[in-house]
Short mmCIF file of C-alpha atoms in Angstrom, two decimals:
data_model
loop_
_atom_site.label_atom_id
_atom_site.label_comp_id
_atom_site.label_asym_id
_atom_site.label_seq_id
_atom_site.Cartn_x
_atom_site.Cartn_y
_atom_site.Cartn_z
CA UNK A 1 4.67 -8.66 17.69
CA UNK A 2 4.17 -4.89 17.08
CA UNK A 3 3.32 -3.68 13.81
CA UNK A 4 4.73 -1.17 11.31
CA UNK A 5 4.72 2.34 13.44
CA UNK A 6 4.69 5.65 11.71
CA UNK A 7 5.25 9.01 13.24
CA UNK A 8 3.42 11.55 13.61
CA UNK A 9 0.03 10.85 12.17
CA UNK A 10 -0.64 14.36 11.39
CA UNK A 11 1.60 17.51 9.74
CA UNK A 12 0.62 20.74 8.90
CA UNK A 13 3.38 22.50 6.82
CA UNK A 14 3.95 25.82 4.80
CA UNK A 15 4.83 25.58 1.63
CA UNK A 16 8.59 25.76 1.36
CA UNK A 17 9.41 24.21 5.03
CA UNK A 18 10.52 20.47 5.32
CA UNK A 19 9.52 17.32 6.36
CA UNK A 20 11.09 14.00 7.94
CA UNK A 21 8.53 11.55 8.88
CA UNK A 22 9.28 8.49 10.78
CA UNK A 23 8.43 4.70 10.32
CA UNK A 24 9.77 1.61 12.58
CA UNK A 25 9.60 -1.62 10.96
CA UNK A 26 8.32 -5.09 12.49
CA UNK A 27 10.98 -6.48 14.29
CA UNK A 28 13.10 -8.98 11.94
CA UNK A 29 12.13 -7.18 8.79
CA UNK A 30 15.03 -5.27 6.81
CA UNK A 31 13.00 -3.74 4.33
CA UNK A 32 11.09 -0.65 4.35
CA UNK A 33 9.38 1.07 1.49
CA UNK A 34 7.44 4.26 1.22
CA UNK A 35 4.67 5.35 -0.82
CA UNK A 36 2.32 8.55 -1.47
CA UNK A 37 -1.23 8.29 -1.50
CA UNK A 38 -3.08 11.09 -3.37
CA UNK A 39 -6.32 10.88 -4.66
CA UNK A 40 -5.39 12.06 -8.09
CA UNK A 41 -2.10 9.82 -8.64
CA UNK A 42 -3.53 6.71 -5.96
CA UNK A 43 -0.45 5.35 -4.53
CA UNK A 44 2.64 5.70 -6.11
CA UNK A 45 6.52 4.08 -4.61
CA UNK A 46 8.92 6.14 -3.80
CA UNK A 47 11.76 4.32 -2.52
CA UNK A 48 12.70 1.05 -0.74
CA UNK A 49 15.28 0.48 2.03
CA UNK A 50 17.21 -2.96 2.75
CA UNK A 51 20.27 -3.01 5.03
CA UNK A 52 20.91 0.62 4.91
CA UNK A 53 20.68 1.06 1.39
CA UNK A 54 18.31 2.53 -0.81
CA UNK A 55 17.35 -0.43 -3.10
CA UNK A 56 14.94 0.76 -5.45
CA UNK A 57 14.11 4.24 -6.30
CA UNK A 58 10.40 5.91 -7.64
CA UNK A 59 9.98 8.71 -10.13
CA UNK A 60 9.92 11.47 -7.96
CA UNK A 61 12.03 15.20 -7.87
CA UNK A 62 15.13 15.41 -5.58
CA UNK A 63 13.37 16.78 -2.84
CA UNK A 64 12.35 13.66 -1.90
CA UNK A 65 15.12 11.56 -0.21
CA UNK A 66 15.14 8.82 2.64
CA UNK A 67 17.46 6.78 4.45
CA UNK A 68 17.43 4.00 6.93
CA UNK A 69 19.33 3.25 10.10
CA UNK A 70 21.07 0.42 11.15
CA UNK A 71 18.03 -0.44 13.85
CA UNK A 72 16.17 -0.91 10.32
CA UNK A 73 14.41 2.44 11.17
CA UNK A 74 13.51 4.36 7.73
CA UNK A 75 12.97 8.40 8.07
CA UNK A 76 11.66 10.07 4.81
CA UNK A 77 12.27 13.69 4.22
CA UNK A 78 10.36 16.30 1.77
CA UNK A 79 12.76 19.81 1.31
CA UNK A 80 11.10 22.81 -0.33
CA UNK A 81 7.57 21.24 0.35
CA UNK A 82 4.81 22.34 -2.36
CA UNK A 83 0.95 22.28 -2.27
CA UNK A 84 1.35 19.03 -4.06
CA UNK A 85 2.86 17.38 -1.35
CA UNK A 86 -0.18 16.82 0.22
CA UNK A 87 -1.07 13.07 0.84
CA UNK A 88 -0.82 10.20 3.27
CA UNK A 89 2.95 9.23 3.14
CA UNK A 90 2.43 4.85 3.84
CA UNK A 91 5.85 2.95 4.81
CA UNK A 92 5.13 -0.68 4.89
CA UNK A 93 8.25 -3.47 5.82
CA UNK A 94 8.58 -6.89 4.52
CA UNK A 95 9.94 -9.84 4.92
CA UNK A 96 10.02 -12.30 1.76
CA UNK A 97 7.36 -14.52 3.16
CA UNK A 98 4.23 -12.64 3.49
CA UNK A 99 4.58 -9.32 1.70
CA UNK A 100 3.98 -6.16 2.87
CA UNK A 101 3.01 -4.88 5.97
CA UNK A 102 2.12 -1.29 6.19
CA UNK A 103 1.62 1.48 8.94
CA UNK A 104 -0.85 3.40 9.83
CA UNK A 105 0.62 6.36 7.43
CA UNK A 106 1.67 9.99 8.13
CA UNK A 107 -1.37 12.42 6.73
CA UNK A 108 0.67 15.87 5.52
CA UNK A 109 -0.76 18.84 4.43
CA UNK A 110 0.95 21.75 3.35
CA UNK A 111 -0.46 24.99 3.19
CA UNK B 1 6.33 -0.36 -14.78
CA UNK B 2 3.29 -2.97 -14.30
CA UNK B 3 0.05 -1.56 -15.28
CA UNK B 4 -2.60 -3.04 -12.32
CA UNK B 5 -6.39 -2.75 -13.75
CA UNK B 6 -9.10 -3.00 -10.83
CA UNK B 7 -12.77 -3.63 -11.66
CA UNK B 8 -15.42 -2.58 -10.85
CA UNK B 9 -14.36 0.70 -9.29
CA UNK B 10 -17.07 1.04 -6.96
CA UNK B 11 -19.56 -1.67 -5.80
CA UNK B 12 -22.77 -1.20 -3.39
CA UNK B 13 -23.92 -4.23 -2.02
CA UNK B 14 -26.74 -5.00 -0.11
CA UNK B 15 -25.46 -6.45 3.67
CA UNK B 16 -25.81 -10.34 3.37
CA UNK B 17 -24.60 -10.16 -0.44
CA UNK B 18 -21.36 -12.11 -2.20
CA UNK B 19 -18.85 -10.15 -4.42
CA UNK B 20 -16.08 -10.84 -6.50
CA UNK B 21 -13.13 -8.33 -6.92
CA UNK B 22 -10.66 -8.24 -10.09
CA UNK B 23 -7.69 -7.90 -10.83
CA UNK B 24 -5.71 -7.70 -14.23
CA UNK B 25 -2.08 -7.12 -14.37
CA UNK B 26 0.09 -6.05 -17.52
CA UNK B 27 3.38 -8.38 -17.05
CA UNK B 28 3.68 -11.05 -15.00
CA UNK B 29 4.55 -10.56 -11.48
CA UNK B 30 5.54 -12.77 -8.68
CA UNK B 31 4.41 -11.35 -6.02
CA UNK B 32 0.56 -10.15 -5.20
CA UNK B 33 -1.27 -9.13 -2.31
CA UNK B 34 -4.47 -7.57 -1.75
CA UNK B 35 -5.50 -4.76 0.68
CA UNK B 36 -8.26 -3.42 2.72
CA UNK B 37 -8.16 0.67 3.38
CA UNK B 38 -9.82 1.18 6.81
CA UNK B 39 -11.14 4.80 6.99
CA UNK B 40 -8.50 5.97 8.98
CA UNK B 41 -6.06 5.23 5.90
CA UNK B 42 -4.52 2.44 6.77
CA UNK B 43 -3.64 -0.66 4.31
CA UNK B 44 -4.91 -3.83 5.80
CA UNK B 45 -2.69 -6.94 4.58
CA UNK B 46 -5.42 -9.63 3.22
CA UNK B 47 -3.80 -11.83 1.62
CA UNK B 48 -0.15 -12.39 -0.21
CA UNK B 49 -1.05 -14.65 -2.95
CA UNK B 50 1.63 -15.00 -5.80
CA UNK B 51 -0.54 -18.16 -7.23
CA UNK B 52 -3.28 -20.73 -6.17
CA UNK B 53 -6.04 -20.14 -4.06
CA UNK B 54 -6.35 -18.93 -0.27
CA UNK B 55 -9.38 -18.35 2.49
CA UNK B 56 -9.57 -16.45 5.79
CA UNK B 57 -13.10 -16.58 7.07
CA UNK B 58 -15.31 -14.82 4.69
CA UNK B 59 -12.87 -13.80 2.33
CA UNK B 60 -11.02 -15.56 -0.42
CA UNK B 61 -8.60 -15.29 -3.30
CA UNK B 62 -7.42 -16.66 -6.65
CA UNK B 63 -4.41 -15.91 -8.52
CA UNK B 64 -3.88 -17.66 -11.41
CA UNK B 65 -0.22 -16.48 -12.84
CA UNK B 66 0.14 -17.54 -15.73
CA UNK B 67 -3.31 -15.38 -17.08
CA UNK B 68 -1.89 -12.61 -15.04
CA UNK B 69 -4.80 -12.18 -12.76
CA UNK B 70 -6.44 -12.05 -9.36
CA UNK B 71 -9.58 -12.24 -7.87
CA UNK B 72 -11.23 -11.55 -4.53
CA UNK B 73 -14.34 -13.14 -3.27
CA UNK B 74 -16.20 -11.82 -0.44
CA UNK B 75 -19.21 -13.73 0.75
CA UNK B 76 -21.79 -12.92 3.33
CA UNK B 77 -21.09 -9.41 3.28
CA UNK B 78 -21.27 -7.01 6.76
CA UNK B 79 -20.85 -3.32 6.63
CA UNK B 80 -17.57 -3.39 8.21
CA UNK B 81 -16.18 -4.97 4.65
CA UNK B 82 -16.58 -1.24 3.75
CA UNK B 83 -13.92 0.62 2.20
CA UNK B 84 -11.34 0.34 -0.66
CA UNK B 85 -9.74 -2.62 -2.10
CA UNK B 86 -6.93 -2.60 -3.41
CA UNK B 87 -4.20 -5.54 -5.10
CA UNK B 88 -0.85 -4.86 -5.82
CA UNK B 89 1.92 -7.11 -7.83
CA UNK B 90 5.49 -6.64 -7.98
CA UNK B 91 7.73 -8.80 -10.86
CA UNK B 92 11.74 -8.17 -9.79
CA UNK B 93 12.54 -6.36 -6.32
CA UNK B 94 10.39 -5.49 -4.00
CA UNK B 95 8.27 -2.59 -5.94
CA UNK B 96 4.57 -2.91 -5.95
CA UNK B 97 2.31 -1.55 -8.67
CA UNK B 98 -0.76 -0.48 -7.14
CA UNK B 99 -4.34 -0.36 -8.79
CA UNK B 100 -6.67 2.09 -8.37
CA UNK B 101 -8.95 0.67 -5.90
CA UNK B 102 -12.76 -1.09 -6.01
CA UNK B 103 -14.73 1.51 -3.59
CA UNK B 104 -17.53 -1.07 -1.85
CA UNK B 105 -20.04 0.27 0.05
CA UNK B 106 -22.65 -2.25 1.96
CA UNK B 107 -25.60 -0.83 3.02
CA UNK B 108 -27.44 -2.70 5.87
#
């Protein structure tokens, strides 16, 4: 069974460009939920996904916005990008039997 | 939100050497798992362990709910247990509260 797949591994951005990253589920799982790793904050939730619809929501601005496909497929999207931005960006899916599963996380840096 | 209080922070062990990882959370929560960070970044499922006690090889845990805490045993350490733990507990939804990591280092 594959795992949780997250595209690309690696972003360079300028400040003020956007983002969409990419992350495919495990087959069978309707969840999806994305968090930023920094090492000042650790790793903080940003949203969750089930059935198309954003579920649950983290404290972070506007520019920060996801959605999810009917294929379960979750894209995550960063407008106006800052310095601050910079982190690993970690999607994981779930099912309600054995928690979270997460990918192997998009690394952004903007410059 | 659910505070999530990891100790130690960082451990050195000598390879060959047992541990034990905590975990304290805030509210209760029914859901827990705990993570391995591989150098490359990514979160390595352990175990998911809302209650009781669990093994996999070298590596157990304990969660006893109703004290709101968690622990993580690691016996017969190698240097690939290397890395950062990390447990996380969600109460209602799916939203996990994240500590802030035990950094162990084994040194052969």
């Amino acid at each position: 069974k594959a795992g949780v797949t997250q595209t690309p591994r690696y972003l360079i951005k300028t400040r003020g460009q956007q983002v969409t990253l990419s992350c495919s589920p495990i087959s069978g799982h309707r969840s999806v939920s994305w968090y930023q790793q920094t090492p000042g904050q650790g790793l903080q939730f940003l949203f969750e996904y089930f059935s198309e619809t954003q579920r649950n929501k983290g404290n972070f601005p506007g520019r920060f916005s996801g959605r999810q496909f009917s294929n379960s497929r979750s894209e995550m999207n960063v407008s106006t990008l800052e310095l601050g931005d910079s982190a690993l960006y970690l999607c994981a899916s779930s099912s309600t039997s054995y928690g979270y599963t997460f990918g192997s996380g998009t690394r952004l840096t903007v410059v | 939100g659910i505070q999530v209080e990891q100790s130690p922070p960082d451990l050195i062990l000598q390879e060959g050497a047992n541990s034990t990882l905590r975990c304290n959370f805030s509210d209760s929560v029914n859901n827990l798992q705990w993570f391995h960070q591989n150098p490359w970044g990514q979160l390595i499922n352990l175990f998911y362990i809302p209650s009781g006690t669990k093994q996999n090889g070298r590596l157990s845990a304990t969660t006893v709910a109703t004290e709101r805490y968690s622990l993580l045993y690691i016996s017969s350490s190698q240097t690939t247990d290397s890395g950062v733990y990390f447990c996380a507990g969600a109460n209602t939804g799916n939203q996990f509260y994240f500590g802030t990591g035990t950094s162990l280092t084994v040194i052969p």
